Amino acid sequence: MTRPLHLATFPLALFALTLILAVAGPAAAEVRFGNNVRIGGHDASNQRFDRRNRGVYHIYEGRPRNPGCAWRSDGRGGRVKVCHLQRIRP
């Protein structure tokens, strides 16, 4: 008497499904800038970004058209801090 094929492959299929779900799941990451963090020479200390609050920093060699930072909606329920900064040379 032989075992049905589907019972022999069930643990392997379950493992493969678990692996796919683990890899395809959303990444829960958060970035926290500590003390003395500089981006392009500008102070970016003590800020926190995650999937709902994101940050985009544009660094220019010359003067940007609209310098500074502003919070904007990302259209998906979150917000984005967009910064246009001129590089500060030490």
PDB file of C-alpha atoms in Angstrom:
ATOM      1  CA  MET A   1       0.000   0.000   0.000  1.00  0.00           C
ATOM      2  CA  THR A   2       1.437   3.370  -0.988  1.00  0.00           C
ATOM      3  CA  ARG A   3       0.814   6.769   0.564  1.00  0.00           C
ATOM      4  CA  PRO A   4      -0.987   9.337  -1.520  1.00  0.00           C
ATOM      5  CA  LEU A   5       1.363  11.877  -3.049  1.00  0.00           C
ATOM      6  CA  HIS A   6      -0.411  14.904  -1.614  1.00  0.00           C
ATOM      7  CA  LEU A   7       0.196  13.815   2.010  1.00  0.00           C
ATOM      8  CA  ALA A   8       3.905  13.432   1.381  1.00  0.00           C
ATOM      9  CA  THR A   9       4.256  16.901  -0.147  1.00  0.00           C
ATOM     10  CA  PHE A  10       1.986  18.756   2.305  1.00  0.00           C
ATOM     11  CA  PRO A  11       4.767  19.766   4.787  1.00  0.00           C
ATOM     12  CA  LEU A  12       6.958  20.986   1.931  1.00  0.00           C
ATOM     13  CA  ALA A  13       4.111  23.029   0.428  1.00  0.00           C
ATOM     14  CA  LEU A  14       3.267  24.488   3.837  1.00  0.00           C
ATOM     15  CA  PHE A  15       6.909  25.493   4.358  1.00  0.00           C
ATOM     16  CA  ALA A  16       7.062  27.124   0.898  1.00  0.00           C
ATOM     17  CA  LEU A  17       3.845  29.068   1.554  1.00  0.00           C
ATOM     18  CA  THR A  18       5.129  30.260   4.931  1.00  0.00           C
ATOM     19  CA  LEU A  19       8.406  31.373   3.376  1.00  0.00           C
ATOM     20  CA  ILE A  20       6.625  33.310   0.622  1.00  0.00           C
ATOM     21  CA  LEU A  21       4.357  35.082   3.111  1.00  0.00           C
ATOM     22  CA  ALA A  22       7.289  35.957   5.361  1.00  0.00           C
ATOM     23  CA  VAL A  23       9.280  37.477   2.502  1.00  0.00           C
ATOM     24  CA  ALA A  24       6.342  39.228   0.847  1.00  0.00           C
ATOM     25  CA  GLY A  25       5.013  40.760   4.081  1.00  0.00           C
ATOM     26  CA  PRO A  26       5.380  44.498   4.641  1.00  0.00           C
ATOM     27  CA  ALA A  27       8.585  45.717   6.189  1.00  0.00           C
ATOM     28  CA  ALA A  28       8.035  47.463   9.504  1.00  0.00           C
ATOM     29  CA  ALA A  29      11.037  49.758   9.572  1.00  0.00           C
ATOM     30  CA  GLU A  30      11.585  53.017  11.372  1.00  0.00           C
ATOM     31  CA  VAL A  31      14.542  55.355  11.039  1.00  0.00           C
ATOM     32  CA  ARG A  32      15.487  57.517  13.987  1.00  0.00           C
ATOM     33  CA  PHE A  33      18.134  60.160  13.628  1.00  0.00           C
ATOM     34  CA  GLY A  34      20.001  60.676  16.882  1.00  0.00           C
ATOM     35  CA  ASN A  35      22.143  63.572  18.017  1.00  0.00           C
ATOM     36  CA  ASN A  36      24.563  65.392  15.706  1.00  0.00           C
ATOM     37  CA  VAL A  37      23.158  64.066  12.409  1.00  0.00           C
ATOM     38  CA  ARG A  38      23.985  66.216   9.400  1.00  0.00           C
ATOM     39  CA  ILE A  39      22.583  65.956   5.861  1.00  0.00           C
ATOM     40  CA  GLY A  40      24.482  68.108   3.397  1.00  0.00           C
ATOM     41  CA  GLY A  41      25.830  70.099   6.332  1.00  0.00           C
ATOM     42  CA  HIS A  42      22.343  70.840   7.739  1.00  0.00           C
ATOM     43  CA  ASP A  43      21.224  69.638  11.158  1.00  0.00           C
ATOM     44  CA  ALA A  44      18.745  66.727  10.924  1.00  0.00           C
ATOM     45  CA  SER A  45      18.975  65.569  14.536  1.00  0.00           C
ATOM     46  CA  ASN A  46      16.182  63.927  16.528  1.00  0.00           C
ATOM     47  CA  GLN A  47      13.815  63.137  13.650  1.00  0.00           C
ATOM     48  CA  ARG A  48      11.856  59.929  13.125  1.00  0.00           C
ATOM     49  CA  PHE A  49      10.575  58.552   9.825  1.00  0.00           C
ATOM     50  CA  ASP A  50       8.459  55.463   9.188  1.00  0.00           C
ATOM     51  CA  ARG A  51       6.024  54.307   6.485  1.00  0.00           C
ATOM     52  CA  ARG A  52       3.460  57.028   7.333  1.00  0.00           C
ATOM     53  CA  ASN A  53       5.920  59.889   7.833  1.00  0.00           C
ATOM     54  CA  ARG A  54       8.695  59.920   5.270  1.00  0.00           C
ATOM     55  CA  GLY A  55      11.505  62.310   4.460  1.00  0.00           C
ATOM     56  CA  VAL A  56      13.025  63.350   1.144  1.00  0.00           C
ATOM     57  CA  TYR A  57      16.132  65.537   1.139  1.00  0.00           C
ATOM     58  CA  HIS A  58      17.342  67.205  -2.064  1.00  0.00           C
ATOM     59  CA  ILE A  59      20.870  68.626  -1.752  1.00  0.00           C
ATOM     60  CA  TYR A  60      21.983  71.262  -4.277  1.00  0.00           C
ATOM     61  CA  GLU A  61      25.448  72.631  -4.999  1.00  0.00           C
ATOM     62  CA  GLY A  62      23.973  76.044  -5.813  1.00  0.00           C
ATOM     63  CA  ARG A  63      21.011  77.817  -4.285  1.00  0.00           C
ATOM     64  CA  PRO A  64      17.737  75.858  -4.690  1.00  0.00           C
ATOM     65  CA  ARG A  65      14.675  77.543  -6.191  1.00  0.00           C
ATOM     66  CA  ASN A  66      12.522  76.968  -3.082  1.00  0.00           C
ATOM     67  CA  PRO A  67      14.902  76.535  -0.129  1.00  0.00           C
ATOM     68  CA  GLY A  68      13.698  74.984   3.095  1.00  0.00           C
ATOM     69  CA  CYS A  69      11.486  72.123   4.238  1.00  0.00           C
ATOM     70  CA  ALA A  70       7.736  71.539   4.023  1.00  0.00           C
ATOM     71  CA  TRP A  71       5.378  68.718   4.973  1.00  0.00           C
ATOM     72  CA  ARG A  72       3.284  67.493   2.040  1.00  0.00           C
ATOM     73  CA  SER A  73       0.609  64.832   1.644  1.00  0.00           C
ATOM     74  CA  ASP A  74       1.687  61.688  -0.193  1.00  0.00           C
ATOM     75  CA  GLY A  75      -1.842  60.846  -1.358  1.00  0.00           C
ATOM     76  CA  ARG A  76      -1.916  57.528   0.534  1.00  0.00           C
ATOM     77  CA  GLY A  77      -2.787  58.756   4.011  1.00  0.00           C
ATOM     78  CA  GLY A  78       0.772  59.635   4.987  1.00  0.00           C
ATOM     79  CA  ARG A  79       2.934  62.693   4.700  1.00  0.00           C
ATOM     80  CA  VAL A  80       6.368  63.500   3.329  1.00  0.00           C
ATOM     81  CA  LYS A  81       8.872  66.049   4.598  1.00  0.00           C
ATOM     82  CA  VAL A  82      10.428  67.504   1.445  1.00  0.00           C
ATOM     83  CA  CYS A  83      13.598  69.531   1.959  1.00  0.00           C
ATOM     84  CA  HIS A  84      15.479  71.516  -0.696  1.00  0.00           C
ATOM     85  CA  LEU A  85      18.820  72.427   0.869  1.00  0.00           C
ATOM     86  CA  GLN A  86      22.056  73.998  -0.321  1.00  0.00           C
ATOM     87  CA  ARG A  87      25.153  72.010   0.571  1.00  0.00           C
ATOM     88  CA  ILE A  88      27.203  73.581   3.350  1.00  0.00           C
ATOM     89  CA  ARG A  89      30.925  73.080   2.928  1.00  0.00           C
ATOM     90  CA  PRO A  90      32.922  72.794   6.186  1.00  0.00           C
TER      91      PRO A  90
END
